[in-house]
Structures are given as structure tokens and as C-alpha cells.
PDB file of C-alpha atoms and ligand atoms in Angstrom:
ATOM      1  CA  UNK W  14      -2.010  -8.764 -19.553  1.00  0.00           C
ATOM      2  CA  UNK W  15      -1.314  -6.470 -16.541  1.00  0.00           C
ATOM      3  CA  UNK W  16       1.819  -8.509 -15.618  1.00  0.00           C
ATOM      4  CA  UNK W  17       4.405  -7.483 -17.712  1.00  0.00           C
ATOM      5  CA  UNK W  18       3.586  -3.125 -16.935  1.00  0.00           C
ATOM      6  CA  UNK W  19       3.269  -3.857 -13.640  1.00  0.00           C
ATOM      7  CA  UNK W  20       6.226  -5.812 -13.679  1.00  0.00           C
ATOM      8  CA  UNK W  21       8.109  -2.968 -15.689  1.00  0.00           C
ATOM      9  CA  UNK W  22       7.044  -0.732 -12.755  1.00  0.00           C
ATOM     10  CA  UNK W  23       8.236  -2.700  -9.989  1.00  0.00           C
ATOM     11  CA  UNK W  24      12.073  -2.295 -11.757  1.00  0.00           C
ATOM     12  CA  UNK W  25      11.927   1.026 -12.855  1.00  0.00           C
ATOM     13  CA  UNK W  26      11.868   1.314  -8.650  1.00  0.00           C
ATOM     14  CA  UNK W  27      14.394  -1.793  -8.037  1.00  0.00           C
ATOM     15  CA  UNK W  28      15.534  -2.242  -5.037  1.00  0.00           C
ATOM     16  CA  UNK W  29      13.233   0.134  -3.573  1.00  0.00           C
ATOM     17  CA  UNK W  30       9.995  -1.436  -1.674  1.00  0.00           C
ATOM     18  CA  UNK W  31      11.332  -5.292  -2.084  1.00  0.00           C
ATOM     19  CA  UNK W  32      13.683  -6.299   0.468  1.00  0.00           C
ATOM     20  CA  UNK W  33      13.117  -5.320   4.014  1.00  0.00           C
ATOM     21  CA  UNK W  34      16.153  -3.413   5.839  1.00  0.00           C
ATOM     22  CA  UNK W  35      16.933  -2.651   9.285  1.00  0.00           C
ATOM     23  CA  UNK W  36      14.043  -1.987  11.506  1.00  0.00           C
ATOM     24  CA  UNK W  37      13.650  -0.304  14.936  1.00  0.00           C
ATOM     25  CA  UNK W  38      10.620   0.145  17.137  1.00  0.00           C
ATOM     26  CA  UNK W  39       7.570  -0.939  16.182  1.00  0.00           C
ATOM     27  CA  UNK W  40       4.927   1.128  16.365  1.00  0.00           C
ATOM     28  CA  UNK W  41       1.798   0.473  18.786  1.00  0.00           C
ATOM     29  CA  UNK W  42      -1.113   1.655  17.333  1.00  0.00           C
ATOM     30  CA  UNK W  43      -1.620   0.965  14.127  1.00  0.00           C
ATOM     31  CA  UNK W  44      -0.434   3.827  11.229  1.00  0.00           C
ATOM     32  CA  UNK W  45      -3.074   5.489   8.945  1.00  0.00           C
ATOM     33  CA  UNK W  46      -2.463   6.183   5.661  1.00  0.00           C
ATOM     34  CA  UNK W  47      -4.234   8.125   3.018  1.00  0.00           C
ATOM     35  CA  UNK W  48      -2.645   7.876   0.036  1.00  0.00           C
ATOM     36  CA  UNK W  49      -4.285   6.063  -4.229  1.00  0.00           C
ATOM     37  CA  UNK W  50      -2.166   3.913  -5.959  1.00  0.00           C
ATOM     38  CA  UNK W  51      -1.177   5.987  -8.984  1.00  0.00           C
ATOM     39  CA  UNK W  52       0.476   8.593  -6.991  1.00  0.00           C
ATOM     40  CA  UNK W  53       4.186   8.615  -7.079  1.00  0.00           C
ATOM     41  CA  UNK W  54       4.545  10.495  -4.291  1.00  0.00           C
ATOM     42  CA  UNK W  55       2.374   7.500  -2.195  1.00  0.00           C
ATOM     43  CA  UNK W  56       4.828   4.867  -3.976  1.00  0.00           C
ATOM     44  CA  UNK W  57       7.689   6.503  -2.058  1.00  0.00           C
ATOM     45  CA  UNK W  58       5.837   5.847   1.386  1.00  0.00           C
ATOM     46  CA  UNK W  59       4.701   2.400   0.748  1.00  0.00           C
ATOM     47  CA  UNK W  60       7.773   1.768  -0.295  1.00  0.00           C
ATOM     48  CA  UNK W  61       9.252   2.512   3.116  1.00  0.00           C
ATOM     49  CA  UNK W  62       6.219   0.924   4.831  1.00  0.00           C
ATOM     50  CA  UNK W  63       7.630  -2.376   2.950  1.00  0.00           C
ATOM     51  CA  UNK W  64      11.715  -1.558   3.864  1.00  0.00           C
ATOM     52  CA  UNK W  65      10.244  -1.245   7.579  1.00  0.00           C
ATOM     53  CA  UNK W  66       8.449  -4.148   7.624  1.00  0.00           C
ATOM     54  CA  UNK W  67       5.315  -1.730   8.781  1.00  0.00           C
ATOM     55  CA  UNK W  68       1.761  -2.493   9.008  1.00  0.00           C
ATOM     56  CA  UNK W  69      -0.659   0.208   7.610  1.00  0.00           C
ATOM     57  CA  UNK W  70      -4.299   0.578   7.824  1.00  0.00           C
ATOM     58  CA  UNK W  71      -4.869   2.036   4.179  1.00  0.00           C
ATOM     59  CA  UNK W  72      -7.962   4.707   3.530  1.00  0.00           C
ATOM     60  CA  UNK W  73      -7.572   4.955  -0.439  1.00  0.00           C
ATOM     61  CA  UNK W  74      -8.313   8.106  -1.716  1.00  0.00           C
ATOM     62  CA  UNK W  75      -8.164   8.238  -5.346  1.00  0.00           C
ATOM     63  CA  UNK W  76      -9.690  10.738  -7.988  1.00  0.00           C
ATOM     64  CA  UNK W  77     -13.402  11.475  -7.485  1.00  0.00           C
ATOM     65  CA  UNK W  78     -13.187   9.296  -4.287  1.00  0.00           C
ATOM     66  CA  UNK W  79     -15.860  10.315  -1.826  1.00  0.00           C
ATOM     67  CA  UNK W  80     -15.248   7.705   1.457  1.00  0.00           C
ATOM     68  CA  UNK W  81     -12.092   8.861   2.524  1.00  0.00           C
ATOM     69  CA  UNK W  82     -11.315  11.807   1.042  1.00  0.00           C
ATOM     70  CA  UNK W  83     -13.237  14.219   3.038  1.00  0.00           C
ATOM     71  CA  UNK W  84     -12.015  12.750   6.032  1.00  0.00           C
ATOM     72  CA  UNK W  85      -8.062  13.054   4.561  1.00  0.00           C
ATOM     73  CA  UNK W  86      -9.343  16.834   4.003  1.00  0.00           C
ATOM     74  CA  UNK W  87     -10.722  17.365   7.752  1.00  0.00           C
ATOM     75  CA  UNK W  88      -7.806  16.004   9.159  1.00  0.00           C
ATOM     76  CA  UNK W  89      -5.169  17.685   7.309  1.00  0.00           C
ATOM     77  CA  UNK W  90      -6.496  20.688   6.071  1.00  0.00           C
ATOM     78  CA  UNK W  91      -6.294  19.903   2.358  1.00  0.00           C
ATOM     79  CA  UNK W  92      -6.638  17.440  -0.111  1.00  0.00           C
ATOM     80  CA  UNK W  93      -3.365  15.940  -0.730  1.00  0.00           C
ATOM     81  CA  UNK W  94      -1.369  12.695  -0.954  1.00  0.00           C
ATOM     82  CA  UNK W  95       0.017  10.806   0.972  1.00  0.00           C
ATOM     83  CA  UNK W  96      -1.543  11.905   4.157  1.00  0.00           C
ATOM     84  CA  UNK W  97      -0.092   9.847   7.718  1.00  0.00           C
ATOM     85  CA  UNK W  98      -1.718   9.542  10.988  1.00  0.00           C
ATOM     86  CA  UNK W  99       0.558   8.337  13.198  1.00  0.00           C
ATOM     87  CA  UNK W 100      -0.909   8.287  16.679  1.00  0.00           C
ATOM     88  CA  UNK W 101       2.177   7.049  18.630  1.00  0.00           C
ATOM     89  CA  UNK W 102       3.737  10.351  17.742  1.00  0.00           C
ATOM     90  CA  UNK W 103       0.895  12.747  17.722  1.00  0.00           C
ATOM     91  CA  UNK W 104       1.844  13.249  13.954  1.00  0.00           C
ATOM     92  CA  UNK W 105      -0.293  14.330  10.869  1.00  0.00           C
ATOM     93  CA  UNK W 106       1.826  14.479   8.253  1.00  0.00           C
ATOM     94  CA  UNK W 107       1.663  15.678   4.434  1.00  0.00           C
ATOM     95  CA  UNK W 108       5.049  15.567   1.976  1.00  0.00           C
ATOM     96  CA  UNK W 109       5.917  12.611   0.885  1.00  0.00           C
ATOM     97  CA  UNK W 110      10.103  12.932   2.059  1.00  0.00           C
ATOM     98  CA  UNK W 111       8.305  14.463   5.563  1.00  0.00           C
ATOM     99  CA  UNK W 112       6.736  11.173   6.071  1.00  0.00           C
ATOM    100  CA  UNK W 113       9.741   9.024   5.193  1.00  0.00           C
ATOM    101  CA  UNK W 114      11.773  10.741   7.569  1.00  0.00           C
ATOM    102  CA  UNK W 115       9.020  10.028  10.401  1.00  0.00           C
ATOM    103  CA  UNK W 116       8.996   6.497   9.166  1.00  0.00           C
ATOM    104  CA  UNK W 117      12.853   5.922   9.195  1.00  0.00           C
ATOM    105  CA  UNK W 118      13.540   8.057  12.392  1.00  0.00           C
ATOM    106  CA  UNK W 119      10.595   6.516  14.680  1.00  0.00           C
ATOM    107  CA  UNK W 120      10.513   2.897  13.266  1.00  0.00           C
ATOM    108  CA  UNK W 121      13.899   2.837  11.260  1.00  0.00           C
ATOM    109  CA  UNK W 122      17.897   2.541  12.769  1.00  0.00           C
ATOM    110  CA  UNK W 123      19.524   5.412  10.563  1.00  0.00           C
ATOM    111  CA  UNK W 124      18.381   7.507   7.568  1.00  0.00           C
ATOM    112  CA  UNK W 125      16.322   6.469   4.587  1.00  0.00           C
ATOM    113  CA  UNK W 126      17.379   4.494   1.660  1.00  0.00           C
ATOM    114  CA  UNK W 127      19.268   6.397  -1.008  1.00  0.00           C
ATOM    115  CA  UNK W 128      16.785   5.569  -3.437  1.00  0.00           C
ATOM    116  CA  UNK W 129      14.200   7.148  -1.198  1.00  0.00           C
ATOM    117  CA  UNK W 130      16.549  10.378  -1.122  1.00  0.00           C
ATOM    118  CA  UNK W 131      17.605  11.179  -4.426  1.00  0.00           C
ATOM    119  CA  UNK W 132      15.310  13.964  -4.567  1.00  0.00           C
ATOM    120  CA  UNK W 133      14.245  15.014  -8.349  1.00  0.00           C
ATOM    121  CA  UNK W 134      15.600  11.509  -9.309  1.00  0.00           C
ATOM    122  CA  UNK W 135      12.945   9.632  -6.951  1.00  0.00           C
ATOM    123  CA  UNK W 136      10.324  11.910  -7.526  1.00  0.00           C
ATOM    124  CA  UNK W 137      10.998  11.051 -11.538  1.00  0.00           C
ATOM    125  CA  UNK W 138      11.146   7.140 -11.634  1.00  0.00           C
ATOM    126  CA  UNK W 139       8.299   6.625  -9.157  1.00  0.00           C
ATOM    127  CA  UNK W 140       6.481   9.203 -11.927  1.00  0.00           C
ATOM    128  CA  UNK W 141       7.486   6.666 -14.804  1.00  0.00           C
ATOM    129  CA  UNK W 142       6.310   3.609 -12.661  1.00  0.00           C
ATOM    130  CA  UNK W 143       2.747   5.610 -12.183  1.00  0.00           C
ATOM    131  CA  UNK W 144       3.117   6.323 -16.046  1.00  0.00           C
ATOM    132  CA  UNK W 145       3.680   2.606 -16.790  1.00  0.00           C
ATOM    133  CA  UNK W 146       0.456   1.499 -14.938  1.00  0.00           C
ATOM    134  CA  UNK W 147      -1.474   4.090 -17.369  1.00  0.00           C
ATOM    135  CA  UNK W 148      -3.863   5.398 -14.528  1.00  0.00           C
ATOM    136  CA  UNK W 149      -4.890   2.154 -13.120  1.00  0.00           C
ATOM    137  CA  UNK W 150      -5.737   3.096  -9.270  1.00  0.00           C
ATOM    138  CA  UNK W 151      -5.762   6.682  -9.712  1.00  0.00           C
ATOM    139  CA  UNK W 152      -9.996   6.840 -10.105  1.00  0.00           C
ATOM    140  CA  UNK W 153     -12.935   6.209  -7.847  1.00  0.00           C
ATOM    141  CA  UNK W 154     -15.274   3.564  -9.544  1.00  0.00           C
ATOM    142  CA  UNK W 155     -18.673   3.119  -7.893  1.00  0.00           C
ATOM    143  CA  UNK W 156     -18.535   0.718  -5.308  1.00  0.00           C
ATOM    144  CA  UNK W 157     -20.554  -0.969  -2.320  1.00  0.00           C
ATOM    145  CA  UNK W 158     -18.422   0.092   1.647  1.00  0.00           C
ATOM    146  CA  UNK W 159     -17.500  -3.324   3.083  1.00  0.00           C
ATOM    147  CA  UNK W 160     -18.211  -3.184   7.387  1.00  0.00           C
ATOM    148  CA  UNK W 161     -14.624  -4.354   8.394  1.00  0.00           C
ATOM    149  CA  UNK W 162     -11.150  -3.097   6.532  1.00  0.00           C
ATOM    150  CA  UNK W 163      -9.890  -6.313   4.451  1.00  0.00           C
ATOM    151  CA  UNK W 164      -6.596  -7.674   4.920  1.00  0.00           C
ATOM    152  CA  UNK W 165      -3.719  -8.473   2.305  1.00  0.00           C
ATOM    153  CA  UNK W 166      -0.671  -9.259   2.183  1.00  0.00           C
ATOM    154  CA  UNK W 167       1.673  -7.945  -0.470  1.00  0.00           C
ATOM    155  CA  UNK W 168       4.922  -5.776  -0.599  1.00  0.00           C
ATOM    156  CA  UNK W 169       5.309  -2.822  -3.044  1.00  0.00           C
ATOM    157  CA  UNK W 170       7.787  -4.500  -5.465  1.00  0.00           C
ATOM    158  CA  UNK W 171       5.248  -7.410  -5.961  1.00  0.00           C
ATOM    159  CA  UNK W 172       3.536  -6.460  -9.570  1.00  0.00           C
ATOM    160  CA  UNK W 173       1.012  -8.952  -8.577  1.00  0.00           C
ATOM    161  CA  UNK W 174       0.134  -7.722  -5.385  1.00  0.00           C
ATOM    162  CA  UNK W 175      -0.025  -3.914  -6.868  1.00  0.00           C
ATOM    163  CA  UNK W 176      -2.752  -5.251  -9.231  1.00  0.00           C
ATOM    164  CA  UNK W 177      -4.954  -6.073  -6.522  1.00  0.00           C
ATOM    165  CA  UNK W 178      -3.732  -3.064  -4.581  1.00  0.00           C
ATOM    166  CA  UNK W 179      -5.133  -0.971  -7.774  1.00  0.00           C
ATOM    167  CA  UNK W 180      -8.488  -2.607  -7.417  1.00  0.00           C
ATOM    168  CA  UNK W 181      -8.924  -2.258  -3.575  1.00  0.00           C
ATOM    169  CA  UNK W 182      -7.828   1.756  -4.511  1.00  0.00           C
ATOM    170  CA  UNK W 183     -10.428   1.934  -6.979  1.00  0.00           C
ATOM    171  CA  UNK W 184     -13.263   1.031  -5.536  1.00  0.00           C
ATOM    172  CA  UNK W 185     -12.223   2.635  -2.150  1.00  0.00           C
ATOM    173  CA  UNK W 186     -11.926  -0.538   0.089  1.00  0.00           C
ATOM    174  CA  UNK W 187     -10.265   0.431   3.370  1.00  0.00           C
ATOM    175  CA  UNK W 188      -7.728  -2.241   4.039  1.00  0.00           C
ATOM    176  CA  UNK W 189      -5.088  -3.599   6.752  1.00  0.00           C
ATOM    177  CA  UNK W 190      -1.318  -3.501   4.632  1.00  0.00           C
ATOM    178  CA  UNK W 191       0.874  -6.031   5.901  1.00  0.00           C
ATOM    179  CA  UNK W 192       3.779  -5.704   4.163  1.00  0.00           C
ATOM    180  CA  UNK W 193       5.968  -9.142   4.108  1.00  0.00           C
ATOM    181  CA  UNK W 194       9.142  -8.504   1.325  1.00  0.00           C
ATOM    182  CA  UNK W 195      11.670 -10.053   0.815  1.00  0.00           C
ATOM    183  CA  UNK W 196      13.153 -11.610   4.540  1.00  0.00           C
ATOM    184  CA  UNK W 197      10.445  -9.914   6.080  1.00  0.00           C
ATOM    185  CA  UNK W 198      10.242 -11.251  10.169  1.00  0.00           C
ATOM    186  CA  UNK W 199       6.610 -11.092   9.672  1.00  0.00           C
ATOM    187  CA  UNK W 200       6.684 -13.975   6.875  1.00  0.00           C
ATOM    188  CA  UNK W 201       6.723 -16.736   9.361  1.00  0.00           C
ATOM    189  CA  UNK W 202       3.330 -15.535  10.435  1.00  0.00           C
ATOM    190  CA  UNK W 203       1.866 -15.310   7.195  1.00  0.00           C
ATOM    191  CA  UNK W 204       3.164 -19.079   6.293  1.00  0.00           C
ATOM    192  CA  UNK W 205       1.540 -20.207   9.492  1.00  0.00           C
ATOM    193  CA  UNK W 206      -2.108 -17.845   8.845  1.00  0.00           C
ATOM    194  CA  UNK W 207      -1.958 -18.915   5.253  1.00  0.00           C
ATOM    195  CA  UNK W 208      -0.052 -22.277   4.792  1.00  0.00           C
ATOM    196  CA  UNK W 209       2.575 -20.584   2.395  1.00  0.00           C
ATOM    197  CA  UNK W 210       4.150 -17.728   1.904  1.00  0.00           C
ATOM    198  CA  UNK W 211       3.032 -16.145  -1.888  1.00  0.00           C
ATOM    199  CA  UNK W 212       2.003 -12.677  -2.287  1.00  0.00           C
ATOM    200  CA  UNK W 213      -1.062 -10.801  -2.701  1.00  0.00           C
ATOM    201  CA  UNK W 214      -2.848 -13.356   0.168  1.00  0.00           C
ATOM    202  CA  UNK W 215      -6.359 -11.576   0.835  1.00  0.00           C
ATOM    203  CA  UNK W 216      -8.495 -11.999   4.107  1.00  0.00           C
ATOM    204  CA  UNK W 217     -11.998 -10.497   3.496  1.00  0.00           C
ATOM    205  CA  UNK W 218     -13.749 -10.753   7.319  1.00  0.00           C
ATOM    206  CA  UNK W 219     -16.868  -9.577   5.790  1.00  0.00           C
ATOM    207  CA  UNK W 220     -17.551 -12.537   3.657  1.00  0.00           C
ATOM    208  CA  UNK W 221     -14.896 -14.878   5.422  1.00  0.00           C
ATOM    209  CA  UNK W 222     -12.954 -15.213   2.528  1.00  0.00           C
ATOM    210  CA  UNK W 223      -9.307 -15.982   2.207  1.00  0.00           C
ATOM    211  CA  UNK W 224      -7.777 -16.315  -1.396  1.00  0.00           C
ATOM    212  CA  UNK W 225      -4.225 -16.415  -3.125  1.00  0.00           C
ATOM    213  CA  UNK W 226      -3.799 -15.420  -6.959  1.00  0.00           C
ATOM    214  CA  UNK W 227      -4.142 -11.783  -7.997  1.00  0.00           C
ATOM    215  CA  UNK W 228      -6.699 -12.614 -10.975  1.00  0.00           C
ATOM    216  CA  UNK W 229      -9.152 -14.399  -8.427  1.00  0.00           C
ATOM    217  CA  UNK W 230      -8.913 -11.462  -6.202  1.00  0.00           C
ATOM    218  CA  UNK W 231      -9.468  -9.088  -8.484  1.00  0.00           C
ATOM    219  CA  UNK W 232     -12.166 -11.121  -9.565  1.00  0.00           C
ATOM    220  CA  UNK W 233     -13.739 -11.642  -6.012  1.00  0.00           C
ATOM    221  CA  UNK W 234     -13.100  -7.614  -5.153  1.00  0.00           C
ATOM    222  CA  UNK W 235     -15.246  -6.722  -8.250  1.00  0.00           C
ATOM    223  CA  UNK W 236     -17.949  -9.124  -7.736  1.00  0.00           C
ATOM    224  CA  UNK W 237     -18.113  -8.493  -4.193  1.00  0.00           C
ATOM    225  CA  UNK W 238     -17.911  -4.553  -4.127  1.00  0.00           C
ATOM    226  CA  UNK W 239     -18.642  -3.181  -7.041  1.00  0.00           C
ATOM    227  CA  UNK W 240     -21.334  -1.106  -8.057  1.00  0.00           C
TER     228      UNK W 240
HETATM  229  N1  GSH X 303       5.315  17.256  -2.412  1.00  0.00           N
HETATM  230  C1  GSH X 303       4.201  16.376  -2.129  1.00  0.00           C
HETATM  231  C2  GSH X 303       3.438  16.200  -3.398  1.00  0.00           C
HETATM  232  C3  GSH X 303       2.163  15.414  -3.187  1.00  0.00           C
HETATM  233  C4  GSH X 303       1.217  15.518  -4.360  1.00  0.00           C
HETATM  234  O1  GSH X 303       1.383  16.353  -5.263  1.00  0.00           O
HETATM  235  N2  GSH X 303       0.228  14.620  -4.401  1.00  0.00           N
HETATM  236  C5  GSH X 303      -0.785  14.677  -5.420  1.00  0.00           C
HETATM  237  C6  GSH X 303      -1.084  13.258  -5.915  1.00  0.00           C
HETATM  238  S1  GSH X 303       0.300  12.481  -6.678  1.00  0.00           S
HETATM  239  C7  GSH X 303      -2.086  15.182  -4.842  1.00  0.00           C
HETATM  240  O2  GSH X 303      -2.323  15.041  -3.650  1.00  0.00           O
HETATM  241  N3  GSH X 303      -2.942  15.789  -5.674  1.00  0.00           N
HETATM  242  C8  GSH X 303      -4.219  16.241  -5.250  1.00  0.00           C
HETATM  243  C9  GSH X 303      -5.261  15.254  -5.510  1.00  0.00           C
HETATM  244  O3  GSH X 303      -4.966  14.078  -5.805  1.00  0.00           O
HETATM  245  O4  GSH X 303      -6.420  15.623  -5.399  1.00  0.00           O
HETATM  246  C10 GSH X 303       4.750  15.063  -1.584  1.00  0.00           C
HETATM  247  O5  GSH X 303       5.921  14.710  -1.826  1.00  0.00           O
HETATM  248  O6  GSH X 303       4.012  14.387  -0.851  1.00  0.00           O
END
């Protein structure tokens, strides 16, 4: 049952990635990231994509991935992750405390989170939430490129959601991140796309496909794209 890890990953991080926090400016084009699930340095990121109520267009790049990493490689120089593109600010940035500072500074109202700034401390329970999920979205599996990016809905804290954000990782599916935590302002919207508001919600615009409950989506995603 992946529940209760996943859910023993989400507090090892608590309250980081569940409630959303002050925001500031939103950006207009939409951010890029490059970053796999696994990665604890990545958790710290989406974690502030979540506190910022951001909206990310993810490239997963996990272990043995060939869709997206080459591209993460020609664009930064190296393969490593996270990797952000933000075009509103000209920025290509590596390190994950770099790109929290970019986040918070451009799209924030003050500094980061402590729990995004406690240095060796961060860096070491994100580790133990990767090392509670035992590797899940941390490899390529073969898989089938969709046309369109998918859509979900989900917030980092959500051990649901991260389930199906594991699968999308692992078989490389590019995807639109809208983050709705905890008193998100983007919630109403989702209630009103969706008819309630329950996390991970998946659009697929290739198949028109919209579906609640992780286990069906994870069902759907491996049916649909796997190889
Ligand atoms: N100091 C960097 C560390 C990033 C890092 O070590 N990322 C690992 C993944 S967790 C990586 O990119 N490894 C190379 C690879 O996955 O091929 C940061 O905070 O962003």
C-alpha cells in the first residue's frame, strides 16, 4: 500500500509544501522545470512552487530518462536537478536554494520559509522523505510521448497526489503543475473545472480524459503510456 510511505514522507517535510503563504507577482509566462521525483533537492522547489501558489510546466527527468534530459543538458550545461527556466526573468537556474531564492524574491513578499532554509537540516529530511519512497520516481521506464503536456492538480504535501506524480516522472510525461494546497486562491477554479476540490485531479487533452483517485490514475497513466 503506497499510502502510508508516502504519507510518512509528506510529515517528515510538515509544514513544508502544504499550506500556501504569502504570494507576490505572478509570473507571465509559464515556469519550466526540470527536476524527477526522488530528488530531494527537486522536493525543496516544488515545495515552494506549492507555498507560492505557482504553476509549473514539469519536463521529468529521471534516471536513464532520454525525453528531457538532453534538453535539461543543452540548456544548462550539465545534467543536474532541479533545473528552472524562468523566462520572465531571463533566468536558467541550477541549485536547489538558488532557485528558491528566485522563486521567493520574484513571486514571493519576503524570504523563504525557514524550513526551506535550514541548510544541512533541509537538505537531510527531504533525503529521508526520498528514502521513504524507496526509489519510486527516480527511473525512466519505457514509455509511449503523449502530443500535449497533461494537467494535474496536486500540492507536494498530498501523498496521494505524489503517487501519481511518481508515475507521470517515470514514464517521462511532460505535465502542467497546478499546485492548489491548502487555502490556495487557485482552488475556487479547480472546484468550478472539476466540481470539487480533492487532490491529484488529472486532465489528459490527448485522450480527453479527466479523473479523480490516485489508483485510477495511476492505472489510466500506465495503460495509456506505457511501453
Ligand atoms: N546542490 C544541488 C544538488 C543537486 C543534485 O545533486 N541533484 C542530483 C539529483 S538529487 C543530480 O542532479 N544528479 C545527477 C543526475 O541525476 O543525473 C542543489 O541543491 O540543487
Amino acid at each position: 500500500m503506497f499510502i502510508v510511505p508516502s504519507t510518512i514522507a509528506s510529515a517528515v517535510r510538515f509544514p513544508s509544501g502544504f499550506r500556501v503563504g504569502a504570494i507576490g507577482p505572478r509570473p507571465v509566462v509559464q515556469l519550466e522545470l526540470y527536476d524527477f521525483e526522488a530528488c530531494p533537492f527537486c522536493r525543496k522547489v516544488r515545495e515552494a512552487l506549492t507555498m507560492l501558489d505557482l504553476e509549473v510546466l514539469v519536463k521529468p527527468s529521471p534516471h536513464g530518462g532520454a525525453r528531457f534530459r538532453p534538453e535539461a543538458s543543452a540548456l544548462g550545461g550539465k545534467p543536474q536537478f532541479p533545473l528552472l527556466v524562468d523566462k520572465n526573468h531571463d533566468a536558467v537556474l541550477y541549485e536547489s536554494d538558488a532557485i528558491v531564492a528566485h522563486l521567493y524574491n520574484h513571486y514571493g513578499t519576503g524570504p523563504a520559509p525557514l524550513g526551506l532554509r535550514l541548510g544541512p537540516v533541509t537538505t537531510a529530511t527531504s533525503s529521508l522523505a526520498s528514502l521513504v519512497r524507496a526509489g519510486n520516481g527516480g527511473s525512466a521506464r519505457p514509455s509511449k510521448a503523449p502530443a500535449k503536456p497533461l494537467e494535474l492538480w496536486s500540492f507536494e504535501g498530498s501523498p496521494y497526489a505524489r503517487r501519481v506524480r511518481e508515475v507521470l516522472c517515470e514514464l517521462e510525461l511532460s505535465y502542467v503543475l497546478h499546485n492548489v494546497g491548502r487555502e490556495s486562491p487557485s482552488r475556487p477554479a479547480l472546484l468550478e473545472r472539476a466540481g470539487k476540490v480533492q487532490v491529484p485531479y488529472l486532465e489528459d487533452p490527448n485522450t480527453q480524459t479527466q479523473m479523480f483517485e490516485s489508483r485510477d490514475i495511476v492505472r489510466y497513466l500506465r495503460s495509456t503510456y506505457a511501453s
